[in-house]
Short mmCIF file of C-alpha atoms and ligand atoms in Angstrom, two decimals:
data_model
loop_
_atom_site.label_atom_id
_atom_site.label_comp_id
_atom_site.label_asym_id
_atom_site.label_seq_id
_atom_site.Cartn_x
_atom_site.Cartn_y
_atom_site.Cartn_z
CA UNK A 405 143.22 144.04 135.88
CA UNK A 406 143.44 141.11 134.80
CA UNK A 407 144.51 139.58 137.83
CA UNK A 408 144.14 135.37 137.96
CA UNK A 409 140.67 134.78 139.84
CA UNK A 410 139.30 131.35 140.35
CA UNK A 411 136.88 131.47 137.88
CA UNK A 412 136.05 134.25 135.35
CA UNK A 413 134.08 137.17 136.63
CA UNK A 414 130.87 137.68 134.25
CA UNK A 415 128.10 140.77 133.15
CA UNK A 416 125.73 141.28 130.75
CA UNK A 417 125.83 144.09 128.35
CA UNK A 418 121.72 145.90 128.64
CA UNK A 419 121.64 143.65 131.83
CA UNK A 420 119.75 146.69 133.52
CA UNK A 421 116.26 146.47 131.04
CA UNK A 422 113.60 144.80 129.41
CA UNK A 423 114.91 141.18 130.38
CA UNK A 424 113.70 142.06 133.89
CA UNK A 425 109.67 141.84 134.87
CA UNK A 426 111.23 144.32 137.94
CA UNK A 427 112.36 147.25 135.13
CA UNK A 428 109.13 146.41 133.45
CA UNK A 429 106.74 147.49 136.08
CA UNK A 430 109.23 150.20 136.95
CA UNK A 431 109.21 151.47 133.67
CA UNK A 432 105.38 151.35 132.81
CA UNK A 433 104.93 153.88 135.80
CA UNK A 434 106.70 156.93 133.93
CA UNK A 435 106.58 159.58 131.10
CA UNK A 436 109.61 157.59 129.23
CA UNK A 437 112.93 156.40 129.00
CA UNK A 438 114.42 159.92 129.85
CA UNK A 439 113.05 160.11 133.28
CA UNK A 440 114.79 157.07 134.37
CA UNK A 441 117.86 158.04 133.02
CA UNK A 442 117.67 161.86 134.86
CA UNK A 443 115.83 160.82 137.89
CA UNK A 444 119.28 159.66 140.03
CA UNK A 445 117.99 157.46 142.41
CA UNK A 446 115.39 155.78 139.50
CA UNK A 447 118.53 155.21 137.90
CA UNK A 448 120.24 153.31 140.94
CA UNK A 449 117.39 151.52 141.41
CA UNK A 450 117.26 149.50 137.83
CA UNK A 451 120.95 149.24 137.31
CA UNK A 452 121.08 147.21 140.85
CA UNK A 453 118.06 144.79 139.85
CA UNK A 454 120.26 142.80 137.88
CA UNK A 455 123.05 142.28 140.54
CA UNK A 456 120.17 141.15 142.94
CA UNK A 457 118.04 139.31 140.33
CA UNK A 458 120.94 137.42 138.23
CA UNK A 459 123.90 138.12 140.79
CA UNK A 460 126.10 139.31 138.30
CA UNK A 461 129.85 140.39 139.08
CA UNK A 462 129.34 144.18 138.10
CA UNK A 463 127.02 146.72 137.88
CA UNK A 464 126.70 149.16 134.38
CA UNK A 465 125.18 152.49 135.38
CA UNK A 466 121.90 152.77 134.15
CA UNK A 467 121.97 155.63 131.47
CA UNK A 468 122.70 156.38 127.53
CA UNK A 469 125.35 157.20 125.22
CA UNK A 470 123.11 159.36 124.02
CA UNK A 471 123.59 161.63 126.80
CA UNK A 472 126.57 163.34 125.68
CA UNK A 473 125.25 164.90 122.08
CA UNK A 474 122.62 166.21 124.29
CA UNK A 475 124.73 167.86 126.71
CA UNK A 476 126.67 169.89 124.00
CA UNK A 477 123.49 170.81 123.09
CA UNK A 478 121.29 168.34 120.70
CA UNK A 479 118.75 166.75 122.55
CA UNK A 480 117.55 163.46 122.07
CA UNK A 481 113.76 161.33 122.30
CA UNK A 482 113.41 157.69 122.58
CA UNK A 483 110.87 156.65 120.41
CA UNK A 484 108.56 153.21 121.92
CA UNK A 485 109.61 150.84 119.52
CA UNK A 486 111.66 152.75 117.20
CA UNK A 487 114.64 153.97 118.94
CA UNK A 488 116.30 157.21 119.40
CA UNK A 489 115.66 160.06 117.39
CA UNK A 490 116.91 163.49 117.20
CA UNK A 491 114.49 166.69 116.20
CA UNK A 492 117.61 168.43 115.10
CA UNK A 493 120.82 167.31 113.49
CA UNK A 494 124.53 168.48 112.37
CA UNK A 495 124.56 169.44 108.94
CA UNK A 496 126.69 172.48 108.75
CA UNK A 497 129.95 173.90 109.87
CA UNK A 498 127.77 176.67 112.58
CA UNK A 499 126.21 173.54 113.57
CA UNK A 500 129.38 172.39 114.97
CA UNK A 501 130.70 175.58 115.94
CA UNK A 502 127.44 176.47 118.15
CA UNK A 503 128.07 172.51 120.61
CA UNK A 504 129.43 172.92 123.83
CA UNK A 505 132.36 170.40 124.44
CA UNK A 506 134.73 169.84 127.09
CA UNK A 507 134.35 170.05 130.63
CA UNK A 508 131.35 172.89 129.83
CA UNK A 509 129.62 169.71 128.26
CA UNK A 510 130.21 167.57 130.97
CA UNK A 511 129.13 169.26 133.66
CA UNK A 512 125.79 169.38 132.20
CA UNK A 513 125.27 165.90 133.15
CA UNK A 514 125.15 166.22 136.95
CA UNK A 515 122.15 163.88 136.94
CA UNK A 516 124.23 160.68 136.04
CA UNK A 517 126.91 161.65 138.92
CA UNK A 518 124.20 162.14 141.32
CA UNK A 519 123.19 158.34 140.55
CA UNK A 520 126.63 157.26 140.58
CA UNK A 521 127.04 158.59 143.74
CA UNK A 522 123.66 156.86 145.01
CA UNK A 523 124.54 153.93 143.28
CA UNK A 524 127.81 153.46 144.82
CA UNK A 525 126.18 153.78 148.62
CA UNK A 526 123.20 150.97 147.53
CA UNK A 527 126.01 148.71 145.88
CA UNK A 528 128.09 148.98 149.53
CA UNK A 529 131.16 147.09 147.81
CA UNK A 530 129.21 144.14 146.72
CA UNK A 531 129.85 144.47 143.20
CA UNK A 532 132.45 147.00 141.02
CA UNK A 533 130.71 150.07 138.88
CA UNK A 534 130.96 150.04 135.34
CA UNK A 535 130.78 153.63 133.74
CA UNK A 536 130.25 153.98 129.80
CA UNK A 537 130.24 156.66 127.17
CA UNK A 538 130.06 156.17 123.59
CA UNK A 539 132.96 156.15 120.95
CA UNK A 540 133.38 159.33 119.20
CA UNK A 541 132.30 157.97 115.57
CA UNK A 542 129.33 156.11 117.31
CA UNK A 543 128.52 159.69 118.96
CA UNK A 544 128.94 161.38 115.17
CA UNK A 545 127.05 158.71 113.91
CA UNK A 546 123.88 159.63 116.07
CA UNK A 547 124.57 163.49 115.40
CA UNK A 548 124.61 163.40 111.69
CA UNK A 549 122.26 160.77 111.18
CA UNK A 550 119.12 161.81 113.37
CA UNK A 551 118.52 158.06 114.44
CA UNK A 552 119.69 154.98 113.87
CA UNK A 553 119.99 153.68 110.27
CA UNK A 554 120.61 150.29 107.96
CA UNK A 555 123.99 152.15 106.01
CA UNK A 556 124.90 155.41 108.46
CA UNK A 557 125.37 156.24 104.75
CA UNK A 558 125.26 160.13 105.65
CA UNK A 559 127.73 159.81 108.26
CA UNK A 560 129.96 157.91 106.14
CA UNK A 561 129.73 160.32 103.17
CA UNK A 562 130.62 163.52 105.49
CA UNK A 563 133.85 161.50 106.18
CA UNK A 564 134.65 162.02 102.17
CA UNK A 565 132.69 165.19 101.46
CA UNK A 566 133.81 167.14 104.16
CA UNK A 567 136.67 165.65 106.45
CA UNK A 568 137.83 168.65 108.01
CA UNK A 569 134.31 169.17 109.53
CA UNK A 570 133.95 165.24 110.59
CA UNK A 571 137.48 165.57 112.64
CA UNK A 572 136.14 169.08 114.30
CA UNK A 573 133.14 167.55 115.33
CA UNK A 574 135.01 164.26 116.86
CA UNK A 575 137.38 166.63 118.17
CA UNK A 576 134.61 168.28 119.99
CA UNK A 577 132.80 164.48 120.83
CA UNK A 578 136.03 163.33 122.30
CA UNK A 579 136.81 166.27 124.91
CA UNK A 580 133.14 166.29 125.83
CA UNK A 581 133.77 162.22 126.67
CA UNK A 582 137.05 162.42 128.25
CA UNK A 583 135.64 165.03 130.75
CA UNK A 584 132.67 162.92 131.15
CA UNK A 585 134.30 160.07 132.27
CA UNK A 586 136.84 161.74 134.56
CA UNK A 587 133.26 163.48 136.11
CA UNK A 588 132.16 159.74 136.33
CA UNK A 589 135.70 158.53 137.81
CA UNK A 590 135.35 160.85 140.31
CA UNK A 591 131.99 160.35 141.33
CA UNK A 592 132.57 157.37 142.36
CA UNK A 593 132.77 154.37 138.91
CA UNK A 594 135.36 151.43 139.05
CA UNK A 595 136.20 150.86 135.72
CA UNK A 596 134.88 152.66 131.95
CA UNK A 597 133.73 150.99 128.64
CA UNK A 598 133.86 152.91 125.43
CA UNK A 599 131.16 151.51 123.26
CA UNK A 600 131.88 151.89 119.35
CA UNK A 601 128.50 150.20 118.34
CA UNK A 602 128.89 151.56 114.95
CA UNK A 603 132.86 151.01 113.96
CA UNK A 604 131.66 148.13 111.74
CA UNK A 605 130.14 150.54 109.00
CA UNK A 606 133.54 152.36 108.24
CA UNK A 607 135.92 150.88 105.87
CA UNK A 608 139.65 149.74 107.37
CA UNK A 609 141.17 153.04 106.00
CA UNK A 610 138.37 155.68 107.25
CA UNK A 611 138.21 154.12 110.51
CA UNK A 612 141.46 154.30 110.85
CA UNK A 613 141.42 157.84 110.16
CA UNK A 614 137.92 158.84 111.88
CA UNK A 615 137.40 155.79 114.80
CA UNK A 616 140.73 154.67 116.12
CA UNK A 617 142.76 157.84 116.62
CA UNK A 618 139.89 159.29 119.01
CA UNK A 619 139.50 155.49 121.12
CA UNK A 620 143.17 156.38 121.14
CA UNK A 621 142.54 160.28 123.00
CA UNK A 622 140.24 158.66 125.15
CA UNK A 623 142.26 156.00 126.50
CA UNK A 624 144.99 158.05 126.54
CA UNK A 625 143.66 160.14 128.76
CA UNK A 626 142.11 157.53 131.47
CA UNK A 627 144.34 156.43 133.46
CA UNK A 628 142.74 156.10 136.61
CA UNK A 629 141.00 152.93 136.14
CA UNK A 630 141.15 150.42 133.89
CA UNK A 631 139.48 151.38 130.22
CA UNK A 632 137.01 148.32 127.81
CA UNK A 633 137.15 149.57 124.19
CA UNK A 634 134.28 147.77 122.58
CA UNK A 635 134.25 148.14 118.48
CA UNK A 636 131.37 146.14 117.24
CA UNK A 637 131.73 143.96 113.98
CA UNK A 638 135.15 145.73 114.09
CA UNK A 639 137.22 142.07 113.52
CA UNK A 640 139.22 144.41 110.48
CA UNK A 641 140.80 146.61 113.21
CA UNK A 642 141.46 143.59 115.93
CA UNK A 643 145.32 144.30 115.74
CA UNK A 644 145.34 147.80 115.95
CA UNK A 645 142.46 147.93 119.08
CA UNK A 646 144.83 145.19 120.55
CA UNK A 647 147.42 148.10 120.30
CA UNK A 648 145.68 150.76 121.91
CA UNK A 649 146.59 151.67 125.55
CA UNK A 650 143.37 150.00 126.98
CA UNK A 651 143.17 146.85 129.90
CA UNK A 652 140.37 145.17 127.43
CA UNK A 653 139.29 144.15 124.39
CA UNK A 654 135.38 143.31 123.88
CA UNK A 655 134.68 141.24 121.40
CA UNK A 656 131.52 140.30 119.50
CA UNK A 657 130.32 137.07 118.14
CA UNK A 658 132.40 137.08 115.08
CA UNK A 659 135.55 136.20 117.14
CA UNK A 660 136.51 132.90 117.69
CA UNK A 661 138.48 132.54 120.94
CA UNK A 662 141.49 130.19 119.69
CA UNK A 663 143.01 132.12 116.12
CA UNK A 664 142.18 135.37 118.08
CA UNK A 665 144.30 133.92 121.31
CA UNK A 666 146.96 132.47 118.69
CA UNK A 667 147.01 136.01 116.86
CA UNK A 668 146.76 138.42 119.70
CA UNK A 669 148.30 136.33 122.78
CA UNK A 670 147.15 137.31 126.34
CA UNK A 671 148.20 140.98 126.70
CA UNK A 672 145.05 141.94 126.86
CA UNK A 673 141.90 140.71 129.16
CA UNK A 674 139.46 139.78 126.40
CA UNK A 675 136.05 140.36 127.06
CA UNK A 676 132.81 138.66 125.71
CA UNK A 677 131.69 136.99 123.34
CA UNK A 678 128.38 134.66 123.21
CA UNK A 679 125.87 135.03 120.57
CA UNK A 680 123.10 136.97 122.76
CA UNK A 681 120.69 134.37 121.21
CA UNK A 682 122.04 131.38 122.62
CA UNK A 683 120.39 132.21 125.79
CA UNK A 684 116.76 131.34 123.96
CA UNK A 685 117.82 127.87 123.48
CA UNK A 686 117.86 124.64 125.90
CA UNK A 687 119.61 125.30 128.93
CA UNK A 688 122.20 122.13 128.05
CA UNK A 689 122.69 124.18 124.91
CA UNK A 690 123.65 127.68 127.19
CA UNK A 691 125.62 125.37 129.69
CA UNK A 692 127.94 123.38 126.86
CA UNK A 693 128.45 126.79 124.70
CA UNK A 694 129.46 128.74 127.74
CA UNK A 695 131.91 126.60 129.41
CA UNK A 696 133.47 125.74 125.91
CA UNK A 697 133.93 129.82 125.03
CA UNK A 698 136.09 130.00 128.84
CA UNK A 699 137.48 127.41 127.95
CA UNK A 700 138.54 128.20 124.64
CA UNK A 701 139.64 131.81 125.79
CA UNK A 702 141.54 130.00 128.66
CA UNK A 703 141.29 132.72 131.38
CA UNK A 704 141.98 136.49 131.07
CA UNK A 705 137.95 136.51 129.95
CA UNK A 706 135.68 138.99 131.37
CA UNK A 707 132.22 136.54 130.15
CA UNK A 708 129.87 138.65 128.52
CA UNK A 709 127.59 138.01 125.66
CA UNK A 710 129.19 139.55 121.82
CA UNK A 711 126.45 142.53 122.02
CA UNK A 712 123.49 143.43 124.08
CA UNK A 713 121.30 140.98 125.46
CA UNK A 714 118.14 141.32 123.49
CA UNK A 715 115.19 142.49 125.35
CA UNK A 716 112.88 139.28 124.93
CA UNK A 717 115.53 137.04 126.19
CA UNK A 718 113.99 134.39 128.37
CA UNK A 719 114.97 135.60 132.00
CA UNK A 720 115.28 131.95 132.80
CA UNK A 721 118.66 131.47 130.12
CA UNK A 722 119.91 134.20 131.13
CA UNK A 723 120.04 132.92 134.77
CA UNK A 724 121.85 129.61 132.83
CA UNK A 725 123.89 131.73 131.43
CA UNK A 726 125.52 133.42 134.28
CA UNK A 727 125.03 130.65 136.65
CA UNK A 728 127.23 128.44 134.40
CA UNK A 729 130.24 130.66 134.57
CA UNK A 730 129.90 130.75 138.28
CA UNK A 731 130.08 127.28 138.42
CA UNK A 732 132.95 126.99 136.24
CA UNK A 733 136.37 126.08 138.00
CA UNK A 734 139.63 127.15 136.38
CA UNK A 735 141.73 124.06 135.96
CA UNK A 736 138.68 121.47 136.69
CA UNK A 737 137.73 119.71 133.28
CA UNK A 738 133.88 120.40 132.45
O1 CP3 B 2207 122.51 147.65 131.21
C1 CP3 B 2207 123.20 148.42 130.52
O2 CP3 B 2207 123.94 148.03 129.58
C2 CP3 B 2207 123.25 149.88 130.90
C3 CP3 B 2207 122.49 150.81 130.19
C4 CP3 B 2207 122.67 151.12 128.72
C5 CP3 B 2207 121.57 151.52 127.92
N1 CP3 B 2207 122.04 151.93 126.71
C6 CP3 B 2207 120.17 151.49 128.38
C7 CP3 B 2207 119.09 151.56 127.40
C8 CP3 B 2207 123.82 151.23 127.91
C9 CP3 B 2207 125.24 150.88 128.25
C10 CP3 B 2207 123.40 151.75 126.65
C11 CP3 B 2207 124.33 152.07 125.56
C12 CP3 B 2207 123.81 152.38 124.22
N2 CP3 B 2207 122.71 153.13 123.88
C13 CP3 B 2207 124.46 152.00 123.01
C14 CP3 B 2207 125.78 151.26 122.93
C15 CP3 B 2207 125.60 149.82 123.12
C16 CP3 B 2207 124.98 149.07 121.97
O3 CP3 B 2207 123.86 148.58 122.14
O4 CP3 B 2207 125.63 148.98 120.90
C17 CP3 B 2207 123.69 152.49 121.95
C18 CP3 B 2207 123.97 152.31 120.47
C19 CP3 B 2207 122.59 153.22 122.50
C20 CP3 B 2207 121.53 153.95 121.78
C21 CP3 B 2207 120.19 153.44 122.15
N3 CP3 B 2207 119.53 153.71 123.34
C22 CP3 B 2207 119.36 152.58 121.40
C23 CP3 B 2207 119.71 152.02 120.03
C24 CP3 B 2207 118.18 152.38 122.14
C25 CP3 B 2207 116.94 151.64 121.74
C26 CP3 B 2207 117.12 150.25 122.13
C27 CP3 B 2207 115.88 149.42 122.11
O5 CP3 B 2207 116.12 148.22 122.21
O6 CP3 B 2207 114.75 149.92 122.02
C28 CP3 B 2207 118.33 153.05 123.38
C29 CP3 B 2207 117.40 153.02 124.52
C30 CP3 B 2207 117.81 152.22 125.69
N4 CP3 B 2207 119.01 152.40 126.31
C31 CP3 B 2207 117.07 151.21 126.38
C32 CP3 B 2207 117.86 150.81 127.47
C33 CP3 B 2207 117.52 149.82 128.57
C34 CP3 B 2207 115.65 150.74 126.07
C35 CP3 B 2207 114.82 151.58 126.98
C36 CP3 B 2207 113.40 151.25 127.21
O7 CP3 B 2207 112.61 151.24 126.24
O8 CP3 B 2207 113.07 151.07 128.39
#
């Protein structure tokens, strides 16, 4: 809200996951990755380890972008050690017509409001929820493409081959997401990110066109809690997500805390933005980055790493890391 605290609240991005021996052992006793997500109260369980493990100041729902393509109706496998993958993909115009979207979507996913509902009662008010849904190009990216790839080069060429069939389908991606997150409001979540993982493939002028304008919808259309718009490697488009009618900006390692501050002020919270693989070196190293980025930022910083911690982080600097900004003292000179 961005409210002056007496030091900077911090989370991790993927703090619920592989970093903890606790999700480990939890994990190794399933089918998969899917039966964690759609099991609710397997669900509550890993995305409180990390507010008991690393005592962070928020919980993120365990669950998946991916959720949402498979609600309107293309399911989705996580491959060990490849990623996701989809069996089948959008490549036609009756492709797109046959998706649900909207509300119809939505309400597919009664599994993650079960979990938020569960994980609400576990958290008792010790920490706020954090709900999350991919951005709509992200979302197209994972439709068209199958999986993940080095270029999203078929993504990016539907944008010029057949545009009118790109803004359908986003159309479609962002109604299915707004009434996701309202489902999530309601069950019970404090706050939303919107995770564009994927804006920093586009060029300024298609994501303009394709990424921005649906972030807009979206935010637009939340406005019963406070809305993160996270646009990875998206440093092109800093003034015009600065612009959008969210409460804050993540940013990833590319940003450097003083010219963005000088360019962009403090009307937005900013949140982020340590290289994720700081945390493998010396703990002096984790301490003296950490307390120079809040420092550098100056408050208005929601302390997060620039991406996703990376699953064979050593638990051990990641504890540095978040103990640091607890020990951090607005106004005291580290
Ligand atoms: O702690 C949290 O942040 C909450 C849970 C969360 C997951 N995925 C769990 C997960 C969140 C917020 C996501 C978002 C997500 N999923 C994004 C956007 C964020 C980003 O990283 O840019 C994207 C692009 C995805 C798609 C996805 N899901 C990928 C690329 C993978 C494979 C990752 C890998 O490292 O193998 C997944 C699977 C996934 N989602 C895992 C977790 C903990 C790994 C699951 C496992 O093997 O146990």
């Amino acid at each position: 809200m961005g409210e002056k605290t007496h030091r900077p609240p911090v989370w991790l991005m993927r703090q619920a996951g592989r970093i903890l021996p606790q999700y480990r052992a939890l994990r190794s006793k399933l089918s998969g990755f899917k039966e964690l997500v759609e099991t609710p109260h397997l669900a509550a369980e890993v995305t409180i380890q990390p507010v008991d493990e690393l005592g962070v100041d928020a919980a993120i729902m365990f669950s998946d972008i991916l959720v949402i393509p498979e609600a309107m109706g293309l399911p989705y496998e996580l491959i060990e050690k490849k990623g996701p993958f989809f069996p089948r993909t959008i490549t036609n115009q009756a492709d797109v017509d046959a998706l649900l979207d909207g509300p119809e979507a939505a309400n597919e996913l009664s599994y993650v409001y079960d979990a938020i509902r569960i994980m609400k009662q576990e958290l008792a008010g010790r920490v706020p929820l954090i709900g999350f849904a991919g951005a709509p190009w992200t979302i197209l990216s994972y439709m068209i493409e199958g999986s993940g790839s080095k270029t999203f080069s078929k993504a990016r060429r539907l944008l010029y081959t057949n545009p009118a069939m790109a803004h359908q389908l986003l159309t479609k991606i962002t109604k299915s997401t707004i009434a996701y997150l309202k489902n999530q409001i309601a069950a019970g979540v404090n706050i939303v990110q919107v995770f564009d993982s994927w804006a920093g493939v586009l060029p300024p002028e298609m994501y303009n066109k394709f990424g921005l304008p649906y972030i807009q919808m979206i935010c637009d259309a939340i406005d019963e809690v406070p809305v993160i718009v996270f646009a990875k490697d998206a440093w092109f488009a800093m003034d015009d997500i600065c612009s959008l009618d969210c409460n804050v900006v993540g940013l990833d390692w590319h940003m450097e805390p003083e010219p963005f501050r000088a360019k962009h002020g403090t009307n937005k919270v900013v949140q982020g933005n340590l290289d994720p693989t700081i945390l493998y070196a010396d703990h002096s190293v984790i301490k003296q980055r950490t307390n120079d980025m809040i420092k550098q930022f100056g408050g208005h910083q929601i302390v997060n790493l620039g991406h996703g911690v990376y699953p064979d982080t050593p638990l051990d600097g990641v504890k540095c890391f978040v103990d640091t900004v607890k020990q951090y003292e607005f106004n005291k000179v580290v």
